[in-house]
CSV table of C-alpha atoms and ligand atoms in Angstrom, one decimal:
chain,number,residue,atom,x,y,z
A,1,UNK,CA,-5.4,13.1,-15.1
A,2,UNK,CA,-4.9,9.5,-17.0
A,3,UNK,CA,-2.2,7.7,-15.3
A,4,UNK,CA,-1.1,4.4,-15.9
A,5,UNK,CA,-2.3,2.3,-13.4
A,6,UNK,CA,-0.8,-1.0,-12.1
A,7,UNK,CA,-3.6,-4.1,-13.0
A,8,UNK,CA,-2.2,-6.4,-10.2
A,9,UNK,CA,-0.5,-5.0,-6.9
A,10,UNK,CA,0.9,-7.3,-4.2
A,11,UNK,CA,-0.5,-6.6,-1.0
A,12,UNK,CA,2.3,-6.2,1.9
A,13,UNK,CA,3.8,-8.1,-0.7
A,14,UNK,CA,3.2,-12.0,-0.9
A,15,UNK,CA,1.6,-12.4,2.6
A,16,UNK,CA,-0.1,-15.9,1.8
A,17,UNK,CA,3.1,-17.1,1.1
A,18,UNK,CA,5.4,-15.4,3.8
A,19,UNK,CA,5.0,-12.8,6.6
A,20,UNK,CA,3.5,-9.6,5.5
A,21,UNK,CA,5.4,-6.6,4.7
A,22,UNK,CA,8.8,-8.5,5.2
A,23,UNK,CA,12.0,-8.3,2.4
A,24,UNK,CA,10.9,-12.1,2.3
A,25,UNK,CA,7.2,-11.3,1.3
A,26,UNK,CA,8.4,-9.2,-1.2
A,27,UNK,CA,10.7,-11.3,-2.7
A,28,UNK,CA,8.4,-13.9,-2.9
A,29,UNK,CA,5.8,-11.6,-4.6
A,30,UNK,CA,8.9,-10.6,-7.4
A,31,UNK,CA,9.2,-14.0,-7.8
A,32,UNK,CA,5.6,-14.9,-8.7
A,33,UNK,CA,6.0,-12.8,-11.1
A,34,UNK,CA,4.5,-9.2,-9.2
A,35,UNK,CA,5.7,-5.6,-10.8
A,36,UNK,CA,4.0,-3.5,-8.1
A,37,UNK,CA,3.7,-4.2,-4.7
A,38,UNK,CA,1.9,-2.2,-2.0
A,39,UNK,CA,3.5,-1.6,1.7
A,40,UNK,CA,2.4,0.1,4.8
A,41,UNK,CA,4.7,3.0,6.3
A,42,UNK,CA,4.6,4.1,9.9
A,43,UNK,CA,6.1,6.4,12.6
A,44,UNK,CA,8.3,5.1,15.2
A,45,UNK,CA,8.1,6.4,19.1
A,46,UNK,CA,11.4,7.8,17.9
A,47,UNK,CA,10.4,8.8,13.7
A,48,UNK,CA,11.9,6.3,12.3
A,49,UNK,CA,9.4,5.1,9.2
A,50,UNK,CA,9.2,1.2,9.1
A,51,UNK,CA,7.4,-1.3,7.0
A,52,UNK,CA,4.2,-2.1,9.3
A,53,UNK,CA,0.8,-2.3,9.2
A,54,UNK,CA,-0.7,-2.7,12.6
A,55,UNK,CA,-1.1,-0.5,15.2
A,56,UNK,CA,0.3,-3.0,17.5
A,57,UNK,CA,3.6,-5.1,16.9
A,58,UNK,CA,1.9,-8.0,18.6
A,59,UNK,CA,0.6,-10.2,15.9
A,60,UNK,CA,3.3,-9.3,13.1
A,61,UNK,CA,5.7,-9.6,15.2
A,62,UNK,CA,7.3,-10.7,18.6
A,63,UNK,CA,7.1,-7.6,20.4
A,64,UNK,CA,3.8,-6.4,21.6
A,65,UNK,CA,2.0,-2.5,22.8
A,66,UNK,CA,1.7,-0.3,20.2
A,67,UNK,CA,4.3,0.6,17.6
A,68,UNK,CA,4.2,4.4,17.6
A,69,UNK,CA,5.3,4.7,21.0
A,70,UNK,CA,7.9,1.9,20.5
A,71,UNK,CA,11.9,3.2,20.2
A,72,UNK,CA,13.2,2.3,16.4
A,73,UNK,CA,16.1,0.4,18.5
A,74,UNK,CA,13.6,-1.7,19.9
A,75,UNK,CA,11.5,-2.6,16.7
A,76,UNK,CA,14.7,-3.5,15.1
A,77,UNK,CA,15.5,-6.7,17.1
A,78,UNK,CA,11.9,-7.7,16.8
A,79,UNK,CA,11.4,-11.3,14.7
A,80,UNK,CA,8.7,-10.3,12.2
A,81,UNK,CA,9.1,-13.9,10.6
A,82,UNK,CA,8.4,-16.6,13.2
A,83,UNK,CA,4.7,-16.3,13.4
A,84,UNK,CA,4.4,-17.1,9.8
A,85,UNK,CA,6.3,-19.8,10.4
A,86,UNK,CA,10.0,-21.3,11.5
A,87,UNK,CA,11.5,-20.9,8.1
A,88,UNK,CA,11.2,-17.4,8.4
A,89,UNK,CA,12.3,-16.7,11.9
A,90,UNK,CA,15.2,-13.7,11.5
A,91,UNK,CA,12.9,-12.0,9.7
A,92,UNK,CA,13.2,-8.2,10.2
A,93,UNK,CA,10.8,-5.5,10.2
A,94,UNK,CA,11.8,-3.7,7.2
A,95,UNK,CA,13.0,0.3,7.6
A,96,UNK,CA,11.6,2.2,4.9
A,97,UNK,CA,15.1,2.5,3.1
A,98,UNK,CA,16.0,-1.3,2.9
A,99,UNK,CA,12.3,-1.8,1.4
A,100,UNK,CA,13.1,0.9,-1.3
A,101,UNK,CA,16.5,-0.3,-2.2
A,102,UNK,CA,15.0,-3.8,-2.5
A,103,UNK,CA,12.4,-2.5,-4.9
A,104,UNK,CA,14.7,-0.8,-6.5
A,105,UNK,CA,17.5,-3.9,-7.0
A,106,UNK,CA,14.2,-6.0,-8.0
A,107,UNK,CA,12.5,-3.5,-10.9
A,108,UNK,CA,9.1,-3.3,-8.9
A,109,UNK,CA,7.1,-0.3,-8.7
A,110,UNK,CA,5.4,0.6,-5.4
A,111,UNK,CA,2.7,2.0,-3.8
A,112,UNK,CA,3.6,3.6,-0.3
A,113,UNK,CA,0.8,3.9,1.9
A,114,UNK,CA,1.1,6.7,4.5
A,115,UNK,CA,-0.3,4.9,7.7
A,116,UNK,CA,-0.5,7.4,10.3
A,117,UNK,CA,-0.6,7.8,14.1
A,118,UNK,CA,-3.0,10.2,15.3
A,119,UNK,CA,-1.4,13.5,15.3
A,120,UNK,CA,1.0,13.0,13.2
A,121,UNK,CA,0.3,13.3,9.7
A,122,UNK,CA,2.3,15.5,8.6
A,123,UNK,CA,5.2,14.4,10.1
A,124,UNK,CA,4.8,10.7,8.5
A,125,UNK,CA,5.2,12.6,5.4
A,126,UNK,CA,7.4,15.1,6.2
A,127,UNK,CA,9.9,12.0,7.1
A,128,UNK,CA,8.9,9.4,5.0
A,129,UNK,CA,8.7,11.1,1.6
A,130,UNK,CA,12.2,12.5,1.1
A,131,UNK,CA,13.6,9.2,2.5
A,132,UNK,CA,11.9,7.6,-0.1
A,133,UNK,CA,12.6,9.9,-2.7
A,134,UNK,CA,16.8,9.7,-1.8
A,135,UNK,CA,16.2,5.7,-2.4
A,136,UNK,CA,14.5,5.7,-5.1
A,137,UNK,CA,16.2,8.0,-7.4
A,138,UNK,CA,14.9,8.2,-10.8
A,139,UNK,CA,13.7,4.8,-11.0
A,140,UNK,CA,11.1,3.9,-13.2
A,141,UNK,CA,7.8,3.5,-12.3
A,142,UNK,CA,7.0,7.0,-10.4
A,143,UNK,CA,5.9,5.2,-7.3
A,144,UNK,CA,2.2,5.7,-5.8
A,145,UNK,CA,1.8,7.4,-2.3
A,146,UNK,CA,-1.7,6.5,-0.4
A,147,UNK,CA,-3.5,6.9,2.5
A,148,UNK,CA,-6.3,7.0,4.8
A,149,UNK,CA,-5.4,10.5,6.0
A,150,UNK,CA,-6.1,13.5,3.9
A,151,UNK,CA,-3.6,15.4,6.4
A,152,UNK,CA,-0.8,13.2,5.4
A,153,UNK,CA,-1.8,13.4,1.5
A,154,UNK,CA,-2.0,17.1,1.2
A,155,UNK,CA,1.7,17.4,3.3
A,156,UNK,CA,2.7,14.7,0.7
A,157,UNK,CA,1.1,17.1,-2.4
A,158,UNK,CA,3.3,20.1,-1.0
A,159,UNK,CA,6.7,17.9,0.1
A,160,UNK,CA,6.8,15.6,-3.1
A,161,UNK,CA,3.9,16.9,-5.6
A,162,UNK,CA,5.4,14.8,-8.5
A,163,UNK,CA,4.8,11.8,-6.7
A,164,UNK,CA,1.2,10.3,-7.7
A,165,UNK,CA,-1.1,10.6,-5.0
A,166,UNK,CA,-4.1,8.3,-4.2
A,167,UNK,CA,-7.0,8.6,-1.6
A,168,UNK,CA,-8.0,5.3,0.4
A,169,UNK,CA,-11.5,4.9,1.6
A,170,UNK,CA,-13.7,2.4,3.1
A,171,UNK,CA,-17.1,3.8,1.9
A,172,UNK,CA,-16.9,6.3,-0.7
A,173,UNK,CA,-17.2,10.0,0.9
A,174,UNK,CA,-20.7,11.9,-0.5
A,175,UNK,CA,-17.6,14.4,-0.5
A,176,UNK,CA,-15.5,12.3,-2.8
A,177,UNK,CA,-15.3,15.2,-5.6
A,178,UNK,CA,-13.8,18.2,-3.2
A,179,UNK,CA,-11.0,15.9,-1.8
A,180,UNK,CA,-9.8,14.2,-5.1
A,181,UNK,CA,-9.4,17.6,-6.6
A,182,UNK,CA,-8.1,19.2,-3.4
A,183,UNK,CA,-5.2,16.6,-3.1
A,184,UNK,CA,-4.6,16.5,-6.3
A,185,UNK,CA,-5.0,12.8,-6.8
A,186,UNK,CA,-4.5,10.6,-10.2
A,187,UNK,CA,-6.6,7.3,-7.9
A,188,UNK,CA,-9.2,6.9,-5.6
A,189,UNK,CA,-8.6,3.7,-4.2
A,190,UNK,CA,-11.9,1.6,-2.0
A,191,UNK,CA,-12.8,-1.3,-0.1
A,192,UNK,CA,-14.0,-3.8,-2.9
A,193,UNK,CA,-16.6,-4.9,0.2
A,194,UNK,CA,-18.2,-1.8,-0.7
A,195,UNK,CA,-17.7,-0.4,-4.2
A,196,UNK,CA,-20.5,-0.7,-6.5
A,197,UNK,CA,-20.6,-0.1,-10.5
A,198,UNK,CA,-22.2,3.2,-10.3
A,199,UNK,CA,-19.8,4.6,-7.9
A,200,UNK,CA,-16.9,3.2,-10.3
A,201,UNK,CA,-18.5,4.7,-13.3
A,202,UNK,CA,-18.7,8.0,-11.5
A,203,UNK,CA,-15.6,7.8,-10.6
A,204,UNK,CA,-13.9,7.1,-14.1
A,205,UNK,CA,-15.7,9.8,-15.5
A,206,UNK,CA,-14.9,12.3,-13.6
A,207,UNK,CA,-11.4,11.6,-14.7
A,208,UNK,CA,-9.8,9.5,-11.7
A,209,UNK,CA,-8.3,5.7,-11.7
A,210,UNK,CA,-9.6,3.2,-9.4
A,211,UNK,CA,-8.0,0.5,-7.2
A,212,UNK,CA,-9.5,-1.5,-5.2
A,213,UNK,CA,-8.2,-3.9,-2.0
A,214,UNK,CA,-8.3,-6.1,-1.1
A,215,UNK,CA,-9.3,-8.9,-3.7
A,216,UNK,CA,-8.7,-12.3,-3.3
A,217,UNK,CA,-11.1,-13.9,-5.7
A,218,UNK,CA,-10.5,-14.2,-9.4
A,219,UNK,CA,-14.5,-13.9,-10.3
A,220,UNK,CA,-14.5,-10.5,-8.0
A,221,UNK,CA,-11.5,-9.5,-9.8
A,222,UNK,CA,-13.2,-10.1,-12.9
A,223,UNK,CA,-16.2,-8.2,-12.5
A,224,UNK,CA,-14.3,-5.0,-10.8
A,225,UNK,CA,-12.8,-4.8,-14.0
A,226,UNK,CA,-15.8,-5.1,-16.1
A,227,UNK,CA,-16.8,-1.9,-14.0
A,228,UNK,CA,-13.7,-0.3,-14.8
A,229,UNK,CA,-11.7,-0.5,-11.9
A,230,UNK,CA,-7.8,0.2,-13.2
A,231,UNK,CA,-6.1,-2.2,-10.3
A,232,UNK,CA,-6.8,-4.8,-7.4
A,233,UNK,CA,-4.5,-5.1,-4.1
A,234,UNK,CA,-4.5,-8.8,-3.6
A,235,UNK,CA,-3.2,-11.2,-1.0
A,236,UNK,CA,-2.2,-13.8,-4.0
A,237,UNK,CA,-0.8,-12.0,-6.7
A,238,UNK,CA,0.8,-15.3,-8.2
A,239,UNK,CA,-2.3,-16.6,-8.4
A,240,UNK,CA,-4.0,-13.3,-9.6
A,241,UNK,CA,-1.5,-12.5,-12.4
A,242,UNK,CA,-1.8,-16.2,-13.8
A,243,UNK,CA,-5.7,-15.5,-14.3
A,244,UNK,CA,-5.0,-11.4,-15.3
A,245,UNK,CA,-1.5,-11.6,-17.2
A,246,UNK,CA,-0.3,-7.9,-17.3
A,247,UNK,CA,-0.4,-5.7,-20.1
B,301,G3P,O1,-3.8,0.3,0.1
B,301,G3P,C1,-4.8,-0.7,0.2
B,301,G3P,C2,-4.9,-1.4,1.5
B,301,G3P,O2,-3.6,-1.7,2.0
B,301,G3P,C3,-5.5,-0.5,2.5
B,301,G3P,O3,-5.9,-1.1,3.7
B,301,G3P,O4,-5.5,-2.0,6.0
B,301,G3P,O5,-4.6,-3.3,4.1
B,301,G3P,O6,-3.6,-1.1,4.7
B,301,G3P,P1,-4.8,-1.9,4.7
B,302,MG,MG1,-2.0,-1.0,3.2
């Protein structure tokens, strides 16, 4: 079960810095120095998987209604940039292939989170993971698949079972036990809001990492890892990996 588990992952990449799951904020997150950086993947109207984490395309973006029943040609001439401000306008919402080649061409490890719509779980990962397989190759780090949905992990356990797997939660399930196993999952990864020591110490003994999201405060950071959490998602990884240099 050990895996080796990234300390500090960049959340949508740098998005204190520049728009949220853009090639820019994950450029900006190599540059500050980042080696893993977590993204959101979801379904087109038409199943093409992008880089986005809303429902709706209104506030990342300048298209608006909800993503999932928006055509792939449409999100693609969307400006993902100019909200964050004018130096990013052109911005592009990123397809799942040009975020994987970028990682790829940069040396950072990922963690793809599986971010469904309703219904379709399985698809998600029925699409997403052999695309992302075909990009990354043999790459080194084996990259981290997450999500919400225990529909989409267990069709990611069956489509790419060498791919790490981790379970996201907001409060820990009284159920946590039957799910890790039955997914198969190196990680459980919680809302820091709502972790607490003895749920981390359960956790680790039972033989699982821990990351937790999303952490933007050193002193937090500090006593996560005093209870033994592996990783923190954070909004500031220059910042983060200044006060927690990396192995
Ligand atoms: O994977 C950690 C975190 O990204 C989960 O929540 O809403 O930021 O995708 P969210
Ligand atoms: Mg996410």
């Amino acid at each position: 079960m050990a895996h080796q588990l990234p300390r500090i992952i960049a959340h949508r990449g740098s998005p204190k810095l520049a728009p949220e799951n853009t090639l820019a904020s994950f450029r900006r997150a190599a540059l500050d120095g980042a080696k893993w950086v977590e993204f959101d993947a979801s379904l087109t109207a038409d199943s093409r998987v992008v880089v986005f984490h809303d429902d709706d395309l209104d506030r990342t973006s300048d298209g608006s209604g909800p993503l999932a029943q928006t055509p792939f040609d449409v999100i693609a001439s969307l400006d993902a940039g100019a909200w964050f401000g004018r130096q990013f306008a052109g911005e592009l919402i990123p397809t799942l292939e040009e975020a994987i080649e970028l990682f790829a061409e940069l040396g950072l490890g990922f963690n793809m989170e599986l971010k469904v719509d309703p219904g379709r779980e399985v698809e998600l990962a029925t699409v997403a993971l052999p695309i992302a397989a075909s990009c990354w190759g043999d790459h080194a780090p084996l990259p981290l698949v997450s999500s919400f949905s225990r529909q989409a992990l267990a069709a990611a356990k069956e489509i790419l079972p060498a791919w790490p797997r981790a379970f996201l939660f907001d409060y820990l399930p009284d159920d946590w036990r039957d799910i890790a196993q039955t997914l198969g999952v190196v990680s459980l990864n919680g809302n820091q809001r709502h972790l607490d020591a003895q749920q981390v110490e359960a956790m680790k003994s039972a033989g699982y990492g821990v990351l937790a999201y999303t952490v933007n405060e050193r002193q937090r950071a500090e006593a996560l890892f005093e209870w033994g959490v592996d990783g923190v998602f954070t909004d500031i990884p220059g910042e983060m990996l200044k006060a927690f240099p990396e192995f």
